[in-house]
Amino acid sequence: MALGAVAEPPVRRRGSDYAQLSRRISQAGLLERRPGWYVTRIVLTLGAFVAGWVGVFLLGDSWWQLPLAALMAVATTQVAFLGHDAGHRQMFRRRGPSELVGLLAGNVAVGISYGWWVDKHNRHHANPNHEDEDPDVGAGALVWTPEQAMETSGVNRWLAKRQAYFFFPMLLLEGLNLHVASIRAIVGRENGRYTTPMRHRAVEAALLVAHTVGYVVLLLAVMSPVKALLFAVVHQALWGLYMGCAFAPNHKGMPMPTAEDELDFLRKQVLTSRNVRGSRLVDAALGGLNYQIEHHLFPNMPRANLRRAQPIVRAYCVEQGISYAETGLVESYRQALGHLHEVGRPLRG
């Protein structure tokens, strides 16, 4: 999608535009930490997560474990949101406490590498929706540009033609994909060097092993192998679906800048992001990621402040003549799927 399709015509302005907005946000006190809010959020989220696993242990060898697996998928995603906030230092200014929460939420509770995710996510934030720089829109199981679609072959080409129809079913495999990607990041080497930078590689590896062993042992200790396998399938599949549904509305179907688009930081972040309107229930369900524009402009802003920052950012974008994308949740999915379908058009010729 051409950048000019959102902001017509694309205007190049001085970088100080972001500085002016940043001053307004800072003067409103929205970059201040919210320790009380996060203590409450952590207690409630981890409380529900631990209570769920206690329920798994107490319920024993019962088919009611499968509905509980679905609930655990929700709890697991909420814990992952805490890891996301820690990675952006929304909870603490210092690296140490942030990394501790990230490792506990990511490696121990969820089973994904915190260090791998931070590296990948920081590259996304630096160049959102940039085909060559953003790892989230690189060609893979899905393709995001017609050029990527034309480079596919075999099964991937067949899938690219129909990827809009397979998007949600494929998210059922996203949980497995995250686990595999974490392992590859920890052990992957090329030319004698690790391919993914990671500060605590040995610790992360040990924590992932502990998570996997604990997960398998608990399930097999309380239920039959068949029920344990089905529990794991339901839990991991729905967790992946939930995670995908939380992240999909944010950038999919938005403009994809190239090296030829000389954008300042403000426009790079705003023009490639989409907000999702909704109540505080939507805020909780999407982990605050529904304020994607504000989050990309101020990634270390505590999640609880994003709702208050939105009217300031939106008004400033109007002043500067910058397109500010905001829509409902269902419409955001429609736009994302529409983009995926359009990308496959050259293959359907």
mmCIF file of C-alpha atoms in Angstrom:
data_model
loop_
_atom_site.group_PDB
_atom_site.id
_atom_site.type_symbol
_atom_site.label_atom_id
_atom_site.label_comp_id
_atom_site.label_asym_id
_atom_site.label_seq_id
_atom_site.Cartn_x
_atom_site.Cartn_y
_atom_site.Cartn_z
ATOM 1 C CA MET A 1 0.000 0.000 0.000
ATOM 2 C CA ALA A 2 1.472 3.362 -0.979
ATOM 3 C CA LEU A 3 2.205 5.748 1.857
ATOM 4 C CA GLY A 4 0.339 8.562 0.130
ATOM 5 C CA ALA A 5 -2.889 6.529 0.397
ATOM 6 C CA VAL A 6 -3.150 7.534 4.045
ATOM 7 C CA ALA A 7 -1.686 11.024 4.123
ATOM 8 C CA GLU A 8 -2.365 13.006 0.958
ATOM 9 C CA PRO A 9 -0.028 14.436 -0.041
ATOM 10 C CA PRO A 10 2.832 13.054 2.097
ATOM 11 C CA VAL A 11 4.454 16.089 3.689
ATOM 12 C CA ARG A 12 7.979 16.076 5.061
ATOM 13 C CA ARG A 13 8.300 18.237 8.150
ATOM 14 C CA ARG A 14 10.994 19.017 10.680
ATOM 15 C CA GLY A 15 11.796 16.498 13.371
ATOM 16 C CA SER A 16 10.898 19.011 16.104
ATOM 17 C CA ASP A 17 7.214 18.173 15.567
ATOM 18 C CA TYR A 18 7.706 15.141 17.796
ATOM 19 C CA ALA A 19 9.545 17.203 20.397
ATOM 20 C CA GLN A 20 6.555 19.539 20.679
ATOM 21 C CA LEU A 21 4.172 16.631 21.177
ATOM 22 C CA SER A 22 6.538 15.031 23.673
ATOM 23 C CA ARG A 23 6.537 18.214 25.748
ATOM 24 C CA ARG A 24 2.741 18.218 25.877
ATOM 25 C CA ILE A 25 2.669 14.601 26.965
ATOM 26 C CA SER A 26 5.360 15.166 29.590
ATOM 27 C CA GLN A 27 3.637 18.261 30.963
ATOM 28 C CA ALA A 28 0.469 16.183 31.387
ATOM 29 C CA GLY A 29 2.454 13.780 33.590
ATOM 30 C CA LEU A 30 1.750 10.820 31.309
ATOM 31 C CA LEU A 31 5.317 9.507 31.258
ATOM 32 C CA GLU A 32 5.421 9.103 35.028
ATOM 33 C CA ARG A 33 5.505 5.531 36.311
ATOM 34 C CA ARG A 34 2.344 3.997 37.783
ATOM 35 C CA PRO A 35 3.688 1.609 40.467
ATOM 36 C CA GLY A 36 0.358 1.224 42.266
ATOM 37 C CA TRP A 37 -1.470 0.370 39.060
ATOM 38 C CA TYR A 38 1.130 -2.181 38.054
ATOM 39 C CA VAL A 39 1.267 -3.799 41.488
ATOM 40 C CA THR A 40 -2.496 -4.299 41.295
ATOM 41 C CA ARG A 41 -2.296 -5.563 37.697
ATOM 42 C CA ILE A 42 0.523 -7.994 38.482
ATOM 43 C CA VAL A 43 -1.213 -9.358 41.571
ATOM 44 C CA LEU A 44 -4.510 -9.884 39.742
ATOM 45 C CA THR A 45 -2.963 -11.326 36.584
ATOM 46 C CA LEU A 46 -0.502 -13.662 38.264
ATOM 47 C CA GLY A 47 -3.148 -14.548 40.832
ATOM 48 C CA ALA A 48 -5.492 -15.696 38.090
ATOM 49 C CA PHE A 49 -2.659 -17.502 36.302
ATOM 50 C CA VAL A 50 -1.552 -19.416 39.406
ATOM 51 C CA ALA A 51 -5.152 -20.122 40.422
ATOM 52 C CA GLY A 52 -5.737 -21.617 36.989
ATOM 53 C CA TRP A 53 -2.838 -24.046 37.353
ATOM 54 C CA VAL A 54 -3.996 -24.945 40.864
ATOM 55 C CA GLY A 55 -7.377 -25.671 39.301
ATOM 56 C CA VAL A 56 -5.705 -27.947 36.753
ATOM 57 C CA PHE A 57 -4.046 -29.874 39.588
ATOM 58 C CA LEU A 58 -7.220 -30.169 41.658
ATOM 59 C CA LEU A 59 -9.504 -31.064 38.752
ATOM 60 C CA GLY A 60 -7.476 -34.139 37.907
ATOM 61 C CA ASP A 61 -8.277 -36.603 35.144
ATOM 62 C CA SER A 62 -11.421 -34.915 33.843
ATOM 63 C CA TRP A 63 -12.670 -33.742 30.468
ATOM 64 C CA TRP A 64 -13.478 -30.434 32.194
ATOM 65 C CA GLN A 65 -9.770 -29.762 31.822
ATOM 66 C CA LEU A 66 -10.392 -28.704 28.208
ATOM 67 C CA PRO A 67 -12.581 -25.675 29.070
ATOM 68 C CA LEU A 68 -10.017 -24.842 31.736
ATOM 69 C CA ALA A 69 -7.315 -24.974 29.042
ATOM 70 C CA ALA A 70 -9.214 -22.274 27.147
ATOM 71 C CA LEU A 71 -9.307 -20.096 30.267
ATOM 72 C CA MET A 72 -5.598 -20.698 30.785
ATOM 73 C CA ALA A 73 -4.969 -19.432 27.248
ATOM 74 C CA VAL A 74 -6.532 -16.112 28.285
ATOM 75 C CA ALA A 75 -4.505 -15.989 31.506
ATOM 76 C CA THR A 76 -1.295 -16.844 29.632
ATOM 77 C CA THR A 77 -1.858 -14.004 27.158
ATOM 78 C CA GLN A 78 -2.464 -11.537 29.979
ATOM 79 C CA VAL A 79 0.836 -12.607 31.556
ATOM 80 C CA ALA A 80 2.510 -12.108 28.173
ATOM 81 C CA PHE A 81 1.155 -8.539 28.131
ATOM 82 C CA LEU A 82 2.980 -7.936 31.424
ATOM 83 C CA GLY A 83 6.179 -9.176 29.776
ATOM 84 C CA HIS A 84 5.556 -6.746 26.930
ATOM 85 C CA ASP A 85 5.218 -3.837 29.349
ATOM 86 C CA ALA A 86 8.369 -4.889 31.209
ATOM 87 C CA GLY A 87 10.285 -5.068 27.932
ATOM 88 C CA HIS A 88 9.412 -1.444 27.252
ATOM 89 C CA ARG A 89 10.336 -0.441 30.839
ATOM 90 C CA GLN A 90 6.837 0.789 31.475
ATOM 91 C CA MET A 91 6.958 -0.634 35.014
ATOM 92 C CA PHE A 92 10.479 0.346 36.078
ATOM 93 C CA ARG A 93 13.013 2.803 34.740
ATOM 94 C CA ARG A 94 15.943 0.517 35.547
ATOM 95 C CA ARG A 95 16.924 -2.435 33.378
ATOM 96 C CA GLY A 96 17.406 -4.961 36.193
ATOM 97 C CA PRO A 97 13.850 -5.082 37.590
ATOM 98 C CA SER A 98 12.421 -4.881 34.059
ATOM 99 C CA GLU A 99 14.459 -7.882 32.929
ATOM 100 C CA LEU A 100 13.520 -9.856 36.034
ATOM 101 C CA VAL A 101 9.788 -9.389 35.393
ATOM 102 C CA GLY A 102 10.317 -10.091 31.693
ATOM 103 C CA LEU A 103 12.155 -13.354 32.342
ATOM 104 C CA LEU A 104 9.567 -14.518 34.864
ATOM 105 C CA ALA A 105 6.633 -13.615 32.619
ATOM 106 C CA GLY A 106 8.192 -14.760 29.348
ATOM 107 C CA ASN A 107 10.528 -17.677 29.977
ATOM 108 C CA VAL A 108 9.027 -19.099 33.179
ATOM 109 C CA ALA A 109 5.279 -18.499 32.863
ATOM 110 C CA VAL A 110 4.674 -18.398 29.102
ATOM 111 C CA GLY A 111 7.622 -20.349 27.722
ATOM 112 C CA ILE A 112 9.082 -17.872 25.216
ATOM 113 C CA SER A 113 12.486 -16.201 25.213
ATOM 114 C CA TYR A 114 12.297 -12.697 26.658
ATOM 115 C CA GLY A 115 15.648 -11.710 25.121
ATOM 116 C CA TRP A 116 14.642 -12.888 21.652
ATOM 117 C CA TRP A 117 11.324 -11.079 21.872
ATOM 118 C CA VAL A 118 12.908 -7.796 23.047
ATOM 119 C CA ASP A 119 15.394 -7.832 20.151
ATOM 120 C CA LYS A 120 12.685 -8.604 17.603
ATOM 121 C CA HIS A 121 10.173 -6.139 19.040
ATOM 122 C CA ASN A 122 12.678 -3.278 19.256
ATOM 123 C CA ARG A 123 13.481 -3.712 15.567
ATOM 124 C CA HIS A 124 9.760 -3.567 14.841
ATOM 125 C CA HIS A 125 9.354 -0.343 16.815
ATOM 126 C CA ALA A 126 12.342 1.262 15.082
ATOM 127 C CA ASN A 127 10.882 0.728 11.587
ATOM 128 C CA PRO A 128 7.227 -0.341 11.808
ATOM 129 C CA ASN A 129 5.779 -1.938 8.675
ATOM 130 C CA HIS A 130 9.044 -1.443 6.769
ATOM 131 C CA GLU A 131 9.417 -4.468 4.505
ATOM 132 C CA ASP A 132 13.206 -4.610 4.800
ATOM 133 C CA GLU A 133 13.586 -3.555 8.450
ATOM 134 C CA ASP A 134 10.533 -4.752 10.382
ATOM 135 C CA PRO A 135 10.760 -8.484 11.207
ATOM 136 C CA ASP A 136 6.983 -8.608 11.662
ATOM 137 C CA VAL A 137 6.361 -8.064 7.933
ATOM 138 C CA GLY A 138 9.099 -10.225 6.509
ATOM 139 C CA ALA A 139 8.014 -12.929 4.091
ATOM 140 C CA GLY A 140 7.131 -16.190 5.837
ATOM 141 C CA ALA A 141 3.993 -18.248 6.182
ATOM 142 C CA LEU A 142 2.171 -15.032 5.240
ATOM 143 C CA VAL A 143 3.230 -12.386 2.736
ATOM 144 C CA TRP A 144 2.606 -8.680 3.161
ATOM 145 C CA THR A 145 3.408 -7.167 -0.238
ATOM 146 C CA PRO A 146 2.704 -8.180 -3.855
ATOM 147 C CA GLU A 147 6.464 -8.472 -4.377
ATOM 148 C CA GLN A 148 6.730 -11.018 -1.564
ATOM 149 C CA ALA A 149 3.754 -12.891 -3.018
ATOM 150 C CA MET A 150 5.376 -13.118 -6.466
ATOM 151 C CA GLU A 151 8.522 -14.649 -4.949
ATOM 152 C CA THR A 152 6.619 -17.591 -3.451
ATOM 153 C CA SER A 153 6.461 -21.054 -4.977
ATOM 154 C CA GLY A 154 4.846 -24.415 -4.370
ATOM 155 C CA VAL A 155 2.670 -24.695 -1.275
ATOM 156 C CA ASN A 156 3.584 -21.183 -0.165
ATOM 157 C CA ARG A 157 2.334 -19.788 -3.464
ATOM 158 C CA TRP A 158 -0.942 -21.691 -3.149
ATOM 159 C CA LEU A 159 -1.331 -20.368 0.384
ATOM 160 C CA ALA A 160 -0.467 -16.782 -0.562
ATOM 161 C CA LYS A 161 -3.375 -16.745 -3.026
ATOM 162 C CA ARG A 162 -5.808 -17.604 -0.219
ATOM 163 C CA GLN A 163 -4.031 -16.294 2.873
ATOM 164 C CA ALA A 164 -6.863 -14.013 3.966
ATOM 165 C CA TYR A 165 -9.089 -17.078 4.419
ATOM 166 C CA PHE A 166 -6.411 -18.968 6.355
ATOM 167 C CA PHE A 167 -5.240 -16.095 8.567
ATOM 168 C CA PHE A 168 -7.231 -16.906 11.708
ATOM 169 C CA PRO A 169 -6.814 -20.695 11.420
ATOM 170 C CA MET A 170 -3.063 -20.175 11.030
ATOM 171 C CA LEU A 171 -2.988 -18.179 14.261
ATOM 172 C CA LEU A 172 -3.805 -21.447 16.035
ATOM 173 C CA LEU A 173 -0.186 -22.399 15.262
ATOM 174 C CA GLU A 174 1.289 -19.088 16.423
ATOM 175 C CA GLY A 175 1.888 -20.352 19.955
ATOM 176 C CA LEU A 176 3.952 -23.250 18.649
ATOM 177 C CA ASN A 177 5.780 -20.879 16.323
ATOM 178 C CA LEU A 178 6.758 -18.620 19.241
ATOM 179 C CA HIS A 179 8.122 -21.550 21.230
ATOM 180 C CA VAL A 180 10.160 -22.824 18.269
ATOM 181 C CA ALA A 181 11.460 -19.336 17.436
ATOM 182 C CA SER A 182 12.595 -18.904 21.044
ATOM 183 C CA ILE A 183 14.608 -22.124 20.956
ATOM 184 C CA ARG A 184 16.162 -21.212 17.617
ATOM 185 C CA ALA A 185 17.126 -17.783 18.971
ATOM 186 C CA ILE A 186 18.899 -19.289 21.963
ATOM 187 C CA VAL A 187 20.854 -21.989 20.110
ATOM 188 C CA GLY A 188 21.068 -20.535 16.589
ATOM 189 C CA ARG A 189 24.601 -19.808 15.388
ATOM 190 C CA GLU A 190 26.082 -18.622 12.106
ATOM 191 C CA ASN A 191 29.774 -18.287 11.268
ATOM 192 C CA GLY A 192 30.632 -19.212 14.835
ATOM 193 C CA ARG A 193 28.451 -16.500 16.399
ATOM 194 C CA TYR A 194 24.961 -16.488 17.865
ATOM 195 C CA THR A 195 22.470 -14.996 15.428
ATOM 196 C CA THR A 196 20.305 -13.348 18.110
ATOM 197 C CA PRO A 197 21.852 -10.988 20.681
ATOM 198 C CA MET A 198 20.839 -11.974 24.223
ATOM 199 C CA ARG A 199 22.136 -10.740 27.585
ATOM 200 C CA HIS A 200 21.314 -13.820 29.665
ATOM 201 C CA ARG A 201 21.428 -16.703 27.201
ATOM 202 C CA ALA A 202 22.287 -19.475 29.688
ATOM 203 C CA VAL A 203 19.692 -18.274 32.180
ATOM 204 C CA GLU A 204 17.037 -18.043 29.483
ATOM 205 C CA ALA A 205 17.835 -21.544 28.254
ATOM 206 C CA ALA A 206 17.594 -22.950 31.783
ATOM 207 C CA LEU A 207 14.297 -21.181 32.446
ATOM 208 C CA LEU A 208 12.788 -22.454 29.189
ATOM 209 C CA VAL A 209 13.811 -25.998 30.066
ATOM 210 C CA ALA A 210 12.295 -25.577 33.531
ATOM 211 C CA HIS A 211 9.067 -24.269 32.007
ATOM 212 C CA THR A 212 8.802 -27.152 29.537
ATOM 213 C CA VAL A 213 9.574 -29.841 32.110
ATOM 214 C CA GLY A 214 7.172 -28.335 34.638
ATOM 215 C CA TYR A 215 4.417 -28.029 32.038
ATOM 216 C CA VAL A 216 4.731 -31.630 30.847
ATOM 217 C CA VAL A 217 5.163 -33.130 34.323
ATOM 218 C CA LEU A 218 2.144 -31.301 35.753
ATOM 219 C CA LEU A 219 -0.169 -32.347 32.932
ATOM 220 C CA LEU A 220 0.925 -35.980 32.961
ATOM 221 C CA ALA A 221 0.768 -36.119 36.753
ATOM 222 C CA VAL A 222 -2.897 -35.158 36.952
ATOM 223 C CA MET A 223 -4.479 -36.547 33.773
ATOM 224 C CA SER A 224 -4.147 -39.311 31.217
ATOM 225 C CA PRO A 225 -1.705 -38.864 28.314
ATOM 226 C CA VAL A 226 -4.595 -38.326 25.881
ATOM 227 C CA LYS A 227 -6.206 -35.638 28.015
ATOM 228 C CA ALA A 228 -2.811 -34.059 28.677
ATOM 229 C CA LEU A 229 -2.118 -33.853 24.940
ATOM 230 C CA LEU A 230 -5.547 -32.380 24.213
ATOM 231 C CA PHE A 231 -5.126 -29.867 27.046
ATOM 232 C CA ALA A 232 -1.803 -28.749 25.590
ATOM 233 C CA VAL A 233 -3.268 -28.469 22.086
ATOM 234 C CA VAL A 234 -6.243 -26.372 23.238
ATOM 235 C CA HIS A 235 -4.124 -24.214 25.543
ATOM 236 C CA GLN A 236 -1.354 -23.473 23.033
ATOM 237 C CA ALA A 237 -3.666 -23.062 20.040
ATOM 238 C CA LEU A 238 -5.997 -20.602 21.758
ATOM 239 C CA TRP A 239 -3.097 -18.730 23.303
ATOM 240 C CA GLY A 240 -1.616 -18.262 19.830
ATOM 241 C CA LEU A 241 -4.993 -17.192 18.455
ATOM 242 C CA TYR A 242 -5.495 -14.659 21.230
ATOM 243 C CA MET A 243 -1.987 -13.240 20.817
ATOM 244 C CA GLY A 244 -2.444 -12.951 17.068
ATOM 245 C CA CYS A 245 -5.823 -11.277 17.426
ATOM 246 C CA ALA A 246 -4.321 -8.754 19.855
ATOM 247 C CA PHE A 247 -1.472 -7.781 17.522
ATOM 248 C CA ALA A 248 -3.143 -8.104 14.097
ATOM 249 C CA PRO A 249 -5.184 -4.855 14.212
ATOM 250 C CA ASN A 250 -2.148 -2.714 14.969
ATOM 251 C CA HIS A 251 -0.345 -2.422 11.618
ATOM 252 C CA LYS A 252 -1.735 -4.947 9.135
ATOM 253 C CA GLY A 253 -3.235 -3.133 6.185
ATOM 254 C CA MET A 254 -1.516 0.147 7.062
ATOM 255 C CA PRO A 255 1.048 1.850 4.780
ATOM 256 C CA MET A 256 4.392 0.096 4.340
ATOM 257 C CA PRO A 257 7.195 2.665 3.949
ATOM 258 C CA THR A 258 10.238 1.965 1.812
ATOM 259 C CA ALA A 259 13.731 3.428 1.731
ATOM 260 C CA GLU A 260 12.404 6.141 -0.583
ATOM 261 C CA ASP A 261 9.994 7.487 2.048
ATOM 262 C CA GLU A 262 11.920 9.988 4.153
ATOM 263 C CA LEU A 263 9.720 10.255 7.217
ATOM 264 C CA ASP A 264 10.504 11.790 10.574
ATOM 265 C CA PHE A 265 9.898 9.768 13.739
ATOM 266 C CA LEU A 266 6.423 11.204 14.362
ATOM 267 C CA ARG A 267 5.062 10.367 10.919
ATOM 268 C CA LYS A 268 6.868 7.037 10.699
ATOM 269 C CA GLN A 269 5.049 5.851 13.822
ATOM 270 C CA VAL A 270 1.623 7.446 13.295
ATOM 271 C CA LEU A 271 1.096 6.664 9.615
ATOM 272 C CA THR A 272 1.909 2.972 9.979
ATOM 273 C CA SER A 273 -0.224 2.338 13.089
ATOM 274 C CA ARG A 274 -3.938 1.884 13.697
ATOM 275 C CA ASN A 275 -5.880 2.441 16.927
ATOM 276 C CA VAL A 276 -8.889 0.366 17.944
ATOM 277 C CA ARG A 277 -11.783 2.154 19.610
ATOM 278 C CA GLY A 278 -13.523 0.584 22.571
ATOM 279 C CA SER A 279 -14.293 0.560 26.264
ATOM 280 C CA ARG A 280 -11.951 -0.258 29.120
ATOM 281 C CA LEU A 281 -12.885 -3.884 28.515
ATOM 282 C CA VAL A 282 -11.221 -3.602 25.095
ATOM 283 C CA ASP A 283 -8.225 -1.968 26.785
ATOM 284 C CA ALA A 284 -7.895 -4.943 29.120
ATOM 285 C CA ALA A 285 -8.533 -7.574 26.436
ATOM 286 C CA LEU A 286 -5.881 -6.117 24.095
ATOM 287 C CA GLY A 287 -3.381 -5.237 26.805
ATOM 288 C CA GLY A 288 -3.478 -1.546 25.883
ATOM 289 C CA LEU A 289 -2.256 -2.335 22.377
ATOM 290 C CA ASN A 290 -5.447 -0.827 20.989
ATOM 291 C CA TYR A 291 -3.687 2.528 21.569
ATOM 292 C CA GLN A 292 -1.041 1.504 19.075
ATOM 293 C CA ILE A 293 -0.266 5.020 17.854
ATOM 294 C CA GLU A 294 0.363 6.351 21.347
ATOM 295 C CA HIS A 295 2.307 3.224 22.277
ATOM 296 C CA HIS A 296 4.618 3.573 19.273
ATOM 297 C CA LEU A 297 5.213 7.252 19.928
ATOM 298 C CA PHE A 298 5.902 6.689 23.630
ATOM 299 C CA PRO A 299 6.747 2.989 24.100
ATOM 300 C CA ASN A 300 7.821 3.461 27.725
ATOM 301 C CA MET A 301 4.540 5.141 28.683
ATOM 302 C CA PRO A 302 2.715 3.039 31.321
ATOM 303 C CA ARG A 303 -0.195 1.164 29.828
ATOM 304 C CA ALA A 304 -2.677 2.876 32.151
ATOM 305 C CA ASN A 305 -1.785 6.317 30.714
ATOM 306 C CA LEU A 306 -2.362 5.497 27.055
ATOM 307 C CA ARG A 307 -6.108 6.236 27.184
ATOM 308 C CA ARG A 308 -5.403 9.703 28.616
ATOM 309 C CA ALA A 309 -2.686 10.375 26.050
ATOM 310 C CA GLN A 310 -4.888 9.562 23.072
ATOM 311 C CA PRO A 311 -6.873 12.847 22.838
ATOM 312 C CA ILE A 312 -3.644 14.848 23.128
ATOM 313 C CA VAL A 313 -1.949 12.877 20.353
ATOM 314 C CA ARG A 314 -5.023 12.882 18.124
ATOM 315 C CA ALA A 315 -5.494 16.647 18.475
ATOM 316 C CA TYR A 316 -1.827 17.255 17.708
ATOM 317 C CA CYS A 317 -2.021 15.107 14.574
ATOM 318 C CA VAL A 318 -4.983 17.182 13.406
ATOM 319 C CA GLU A 319 -2.949 20.358 13.957
ATOM 320 C CA GLN A 320 -0.075 18.954 11.902
ATOM 321 C CA GLY A 321 -2.289 17.541 9.146
ATOM 322 C CA ILE A 322 -1.240 13.967 9.868
ATOM 323 C CA SER A 323 -3.722 11.186 9.195
ATOM 324 C CA TYR A 324 -4.709 9.429 12.456
ATOM 325 C CA ALA A 325 -6.171 5.960 11.859
ATOM 326 C CA GLU A 326 -8.767 4.736 14.354
ATOM 327 C CA THR A 327 -11.510 2.172 13.893
ATOM 328 C CA GLY A 328 -13.567 -0.468 15.646
ATOM 329 C CA LEU A 329 -12.191 -3.922 16.412
ATOM 330 C CA VAL A 330 -14.189 -5.792 13.767
ATOM 331 C CA GLU A 331 -13.397 -3.176 11.133
ATOM 332 C CA SER A 332 -9.689 -3.401 11.997
ATOM 333 C CA TYR A 333 -9.765 -7.121 11.216
ATOM 334 C CA ARG A 334 -11.665 -6.450 7.999
ATOM 335 C CA GLN A 335 -8.993 -4.007 6.879
ATOM 336 C CA ALA A 336 -6.183 -6.392 7.790
ATOM 337 C CA LEU A 337 -7.800 -9.293 5.943
ATOM 338 C CA GLY A 338 -8.566 -7.038 2.993
ATOM 339 C CA HIS A 339 -4.882 -6.166 2.746
ATOM 340 C CA LEU A 340 -3.864 -9.828 2.861
ATOM 341 C CA HIS A 341 -6.366 -10.641 0.134
ATOM 342 C CA GLU A 342 -5.196 -7.763 -2.048
ATOM 343 C CA VAL A 343 -1.565 -8.815 -1.705
ATOM 344 C CA GLY A 344 -2.419 -12.184 -3.229
ATOM 345 C CA ARG A 345 -4.243 -10.652 -6.206
ATOM 346 C CA PRO A 346 -1.291 -10.903 -8.660
ATOM 347 C CA LEU A 347 -1.200 -14.662 -8.034
ATOM 348 C CA ARG A 348 -4.888 -15.050 -8.718
ATOM 349 C CA GLY A 349 -4.512 -13.166 -12.055
#
